[in-house]
mmCIF file of C-alpha atoms in Angstrom:
data_model
loop_
_atom_site.group_PDB
_atom_site.id
_atom_site.type_symbol
_atom_site.label_atom_id
_atom_site.label_comp_id
_atom_site.label_asym_id
_atom_site.label_seq_id
_atom_site.Cartn_x
_atom_site.Cartn_y
_atom_site.Cartn_z
ATOM 1 C CA LYS A 599 15.754 -51.554 -61.763
ATOM 2 C CA PRO A 600 14.295 -52.408 -65.233
ATOM 3 C CA SER A 601 14.152 -55.853 -66.182
ATOM 4 C CA GLN A 602 16.558 -57.540 -68.678
ATOM 5 C CA MET A 603 14.224 -59.646 -69.725
ATOM 6 C CA THR A 604 13.356 -59.888 -73.514
ATOM 7 C CA ILE A 605 10.683 -61.000 -75.216
ATOM 8 C CA GLU A 606 12.615 -63.366 -76.983
ATOM 9 C CA ARG A 607 14.061 -64.400 -73.985
ATOM 10 C CA ALA A 608 11.553 -65.229 -72.348
ATOM 11 C CA GLU A 609 10.298 -67.438 -75.317
ATOM 12 C CA ALA A 610 14.023 -69.081 -75.588
ATOM 13 C CA LEU A 611 13.216 -70.146 -71.531
ATOM 14 C CA ASN A 612 9.445 -71.133 -72.708
ATOM 15 C CA ASP A 613 10.886 -73.769 -74.956
ATOM 16 C CA ILE A 614 12.946 -75.115 -73.250
ATOM 17 C CA ASP A 615 9.663 -75.475 -70.119
ATOM 18 C CA PHE A 616 11.414 -73.045 -67.692
ATOM 19 C CA GLU A 617 9.537 -73.032 -64.854
ATOM 20 C CA TRP A 618 8.763 -68.913 -64.203
ATOM 21 C CA VAL A 619 7.036 -69.876 -60.782
ATOM 22 C CA VAL A 620 9.455 -71.891 -58.394
ATOM 23 C CA LYS A 621 8.090 -73.495 -54.811
ATOM 24 C CA PRO A 622 9.614 -73.602 -52.121
ATOM 25 C CA HIS A 623 12.794 -76.287 -51.789
ATOM 26 C CA ASP A 624 10.583 -78.159 -48.879
ATOM 27 C CA ASP A 625 7.407 -78.032 -50.645
ATOM 28 C CA GLU A 626 8.704 -82.430 -51.352
ATOM 29 C CA ALA A 627 10.058 -82.585 -47.844
ATOM 30 C CA TRP A 628 6.772 -81.018 -46.295
ATOM 31 C CA GLN A 629 4.312 -83.641 -48.518
ATOM 32 C CA ARG A 630 6.411 -86.794 -47.059
ATOM 33 C CA ARG A 631 5.944 -86.091 -43.703
ATOM 34 C CA TYR A 632 2.369 -85.061 -45.087
ATOM 35 C CA GLU A 633 1.555 -88.470 -46.074
ATOM 36 C CA GLU A 634 3.583 -90.140 -43.078
ATOM 37 C CA LEU A 635 0.296 -87.900 -41.093
ATOM 38 C CA LYS A 636 -2.533 -89.172 -43.229
ATOM 39 C CA GLN A 637 -0.256 -92.944 -42.580
ATOM 40 C CA PHE A 638 -0.050 -92.109 -38.691
ATOM 41 C CA ARG A 639 -3.932 -90.564 -38.554
ATOM 42 C CA ALA A 640 -5.200 -93.524 -40.186
ATOM 43 C CA ARG A 641 -3.643 -95.590 -37.441
ATOM 44 C CA THR A 642 -4.215 -93.747 -34.527
ATOM 45 C CA GLY A 643 -7.822 -91.950 -35.267
ATOM 46 C CA HIS A 644 -6.154 -88.533 -34.738
ATOM 47 C CA CYS A 645 -3.173 -86.419 -35.287
ATOM 48 C CA ARG A 646 -1.283 -85.643 -32.095
ATOM 49 C CA VAL A 647 1.839 -87.141 -32.780
ATOM 50 C CA PRO A 648 4.070 -86.769 -30.019
ATOM 51 C CA GLN A 649 6.593 -84.633 -30.178
ATOM 52 C CA ARG A 650 9.501 -86.594 -29.126
ATOM 53 C CA PHE A 651 8.021 -90.137 -31.100
ATOM 54 C CA ILE A 652 10.036 -93.153 -31.449
ATOM 55 C CA GLU A 653 9.017 -94.637 -33.724
ATOM 56 C CA ASN A 654 9.417 -91.205 -36.468
ATOM 57 C CA GLU A 655 11.267 -88.567 -34.909
ATOM 58 C CA ALA A 656 11.454 -86.626 -38.016
ATOM 59 C CA LEU A 657 7.819 -86.493 -38.060
ATOM 60 C CA GLY A 658 7.060 -85.431 -34.360
ATOM 61 C CA ARG A 659 9.415 -83.037 -34.633
ATOM 62 C CA TRP A 660 7.764 -81.354 -37.887
ATOM 63 C CA VAL A 661 4.089 -81.462 -36.157
ATOM 64 C CA SER A 662 5.259 -79.220 -33.970
ATOM 65 C CA ARG A 663 6.877 -77.159 -36.254
ATOM 66 C CA GLN A 664 3.705 -77.288 -38.098
ATOM 67 C CA ARG A 665 2.305 -75.641 -35.514
ATOM 68 C CA GLN A 666 4.842 -72.747 -34.391
ATOM 69 C CA GLU A 667 4.582 -72.299 -38.332
ATOM 70 C CA TYR A 668 0.933 -72.015 -38.302
ATOM 71 C CA LYS A 669 1.122 -69.336 -35.387
ATOM 72 C CA LEU A 670 3.024 -67.375 -37.412
ATOM 73 C CA LEU A 671 1.341 -67.060 -40.184
ATOM 74 C CA ILE A 672 -1.734 -66.011 -38.477
ATOM 75 C CA GLU A 673 0.475 -63.577 -36.160
ATOM 76 C CA ASP A 674 0.953 -62.257 -39.794
ATOM 77 C CA LYS A 675 4.806 -62.949 -39.427
ATOM 78 C CA PRO A 676 7.105 -64.014 -41.576
ATOM 79 C CA SER A 677 5.962 -68.514 -42.387
ATOM 80 C CA GLN A 678 7.056 -71.569 -44.236
ATOM 81 C CA MET A 679 3.709 -72.288 -43.687
ATOM 82 C CA THR A 680 1.102 -71.445 -46.205
ATOM 83 C CA ILE A 681 -3.328 -70.713 -46.509
ATOM 84 C CA GLU A 682 -2.565 -74.455 -48.900
ATOM 85 C CA ARG A 683 -0.476 -75.971 -46.214
ATOM 86 C CA ALA A 684 -3.001 -74.991 -43.364
ATOM 87 C CA GLU A 685 -6.209 -75.862 -45.069
ATOM 88 C CA ALA A 686 -4.611 -79.882 -46.225
ATOM 89 C CA LEU A 687 -3.895 -80.060 -42.548
ATOM 90 C CA ASN A 688 -7.073 -78.958 -41.560
ATOM 91 C CA ASP A 689 -8.901 -81.382 -44.240
ATOM 92 C CA ILE A 690 -7.161 -84.216 -41.318
ATOM 93 C CA GLY A 691 -8.339 -83.344 -38.261
ATOM 94 C CA PHE A 692 -5.018 -81.366 -37.829
ATOM 95 C CA GLU A 693 -5.117 -79.676 -34.202
ATOM 96 C CA TRP A 694 -3.918 -76.267 -33.952
ATOM 97 C CA VAL A 695 -3.575 -76.005 -30.282
ATOM 98 C CA VAL A 696 -3.171 -79.650 -27.991
ATOM 99 C CA LYS A 697 -3.105 -79.076 -24.441
ATOM 100 C CA PRO A 698 -0.208 -80.221 -22.846
ATOM 101 C CA ASP A 699 -2.037 -82.477 -20.452
ATOM 102 C CA ASN A 700 -3.724 -84.039 -22.650
ATOM 103 C CA ASP A 701 -6.559 -87.023 -22.003
ATOM 104 C CA GLU A 702 -4.458 -89.635 -23.376
ATOM 105 C CA ALA A 703 -1.136 -88.193 -21.930
ATOM 106 C CA TRP A 704 -3.340 -88.634 -18.301
ATOM 107 C CA GLN A 705 -5.250 -91.780 -19.036
ATOM 108 C CA ARG A 706 -1.879 -93.581 -19.196
ATOM 109 C CA ARG A 707 -0.580 -92.288 -15.872
ATOM 110 C CA TYR A 708 -4.152 -92.879 -14.556
ATOM 111 C CA ASP A 709 -4.222 -96.900 -16.210
ATOM 112 C CA GLU A 710 -0.294 -97.230 -14.175
ATOM 113 C CA LEU A 711 -1.644 -95.743 -11.180
ATOM 114 C CA LYS A 712 -4.415 -98.557 -11.686
ATOM 115 C CA GLN A 713 -1.624 -101.301 -11.780
ATOM 116 C CA PHE A 714 0.482 -99.923 -9.412
ATOM 117 C CA ARG A 715 -2.823 -100.229 -7.075
ATOM 118 C CA ALA A 716 -3.485 -103.932 -7.817
ATOM 119 C CA ARG A 717 0.365 -104.824 -6.612
ATOM 120 C CA THR A 718 -0.109 -102.904 -3.185
ATOM 121 C CA GLY A 719 -3.180 -102.244 -2.857
ATOM 122 C CA HIS A 720 -3.097 -98.595 -2.240
ATOM 123 C CA CYS A 721 -2.483 -95.734 -5.129
ATOM 124 C CA ARG A 722 -0.185 -93.336 -2.124
ATOM 125 C CA VAL A 723 2.116 -93.246 -5.228
ATOM 126 C CA PRO A 724 5.830 -91.912 -3.487
ATOM 127 C CA GLN A 725 6.375 -88.502 -4.886
ATOM 128 C CA LYS A 726 10.212 -89.882 -5.646
ATOM 129 C CA PHE A 727 8.987 -93.577 -6.670
ATOM 130 C CA THR A 728 12.252 -95.081 -8.196
ATOM 131 C CA GLU A 729 10.394 -97.261 -10.008
ATOM 132 C CA ASN A 730 8.582 -95.037 -12.276
ATOM 133 C CA LYS A 731 9.832 -91.136 -11.096
ATOM 134 C CA ALA A 732 6.675 -89.555 -13.610
ATOM 135 C CA LEU A 733 3.338 -91.882 -11.941
ATOM 136 C CA GLY A 734 5.402 -90.132 -8.134
ATOM 137 C CA ARG A 735 5.096 -86.276 -10.145
ATOM 138 C CA TRP A 736 2.135 -87.355 -11.525
ATOM 139 C CA VAL A 737 0.276 -88.362 -8.162
ATOM 140 C CA SER A 738 1.453 -85.613 -6.766
ATOM 141 C CA ARG A 739 0.368 -82.703 -9.469
ATOM 142 C CA GLN A 740 -3.183 -84.601 -9.223
ATOM 143 C CA GLN A 741 -3.443 -83.757 -5.640
ATOM 144 C CA ARG A 742 -2.471 -80.293 -5.808
ATOM 145 C CA GLU A 743 -5.329 -80.224 -9.245
ATOM 146 C CA TYR A 744 -8.190 -81.029 -6.937
ATOM 147 C CA LYS A 745 -7.343 -79.068 -4.413
ATOM 148 C CA LEU A 746 -7.078 -75.755 -6.866
ATOM 149 C CA LEU A 747 -10.709 -77.664 -8.510
ATOM 150 C CA MET A 748 -11.900 -77.193 -5.042
ATOM 151 C CA GLU A 749 -10.751 -73.591 -4.469
ATOM 152 C CA GLY A 750 -12.943 -72.680 -8.057
ATOM 153 C CA LYS A 751 -8.909 -71.800 -9.563
ATOM 154 C CA PRO A 752 -8.438 -72.959 -13.012
ATOM 155 C CA SER A 753 -6.915 -75.726 -12.363
ATOM 156 C CA GLN A 754 -6.279 -79.484 -15.030
ATOM 157 C CA MET A 755 -8.248 -81.679 -12.413
ATOM 158 C CA THR A 756 -12.222 -82.000 -13.893
ATOM 159 C CA ILE A 757 -15.249 -83.626 -11.980
ATOM 160 C CA GLU A 758 -14.785 -86.579 -14.051
ATOM 161 C CA ARG A 759 -10.772 -87.399 -13.410
ATOM 162 C CA ALA A 760 -12.078 -86.704 -9.988
ATOM 163 C CA GLU A 761 -14.315 -89.143 -10.023
ATOM 164 C CA ALA A 762 -12.416 -92.251 -11.943
ATOM 165 C CA LEU A 763 -9.282 -91.711 -9.261
ATOM 166 C CA ASN A 764 -12.087 -91.742 -6.267
ATOM 167 C CA ASP A 765 -13.243 -95.034 -8.099
ATOM 168 C CA ILE A 766 -9.741 -96.477 -7.468
ATOM 169 C CA GLY A 767 -9.361 -95.044 -3.953
ATOM 170 C CA PHE A 768 -7.466 -92.194 -4.450
ATOM 171 C CA GLU A 769 -6.169 -89.986 -1.178
ATOM 172 C CA TRP A 770 -6.417 -86.383 -2.129
ATOM 173 C CA GLU A 771 -4.574 -85.352 1.745
ATOM 174 C CA ALA A 772 -0.814 -86.503 1.263
ATOM 175 C CA THR A 773 1.956 -86.332 4.054
ATOM 176 C CA THR A 774 3.379 -89.570 4.926
ATOM 177 C CA TYR A 775 4.744 -91.346 1.821
ATOM 178 C CA ARG A 776 6.794 -88.161 0.405
#
């Protein structure tokens, strides 16, 4: 269908500073979250905002959403992610793929295990430890992951992690303290 726009109409719109290119409606909101992410990075040295970040829940959800949108973009599917946004995120060291069992989370549980050992004299955390259920599950998972590593199968356990656990007297075989 032919356009109804005439030269006179275009000039009239130009006279009132009409914007011919419309930015995405969420551009300001995106920019605001991006600035929050830069502040987070300045504080922490990284851009790995937890999805359930208590200090700023909206930022945690936004970071997760950027990864989803980027995946759509590279799959050539409809996405809110633009090349410019991806480049801006790359410029501040954004990580597009984050392993679920990252070093930071592992270190946090390891520190909790060391505290448990300091109190009890051992690392035998019951799998259903009511005081810290996540620690009990984590200990059990380390034992499973170590077994996979020893069998030559894919595993989240690394030699460095196994050595760190050995250093504090971790017991790889667990049967009596479930």
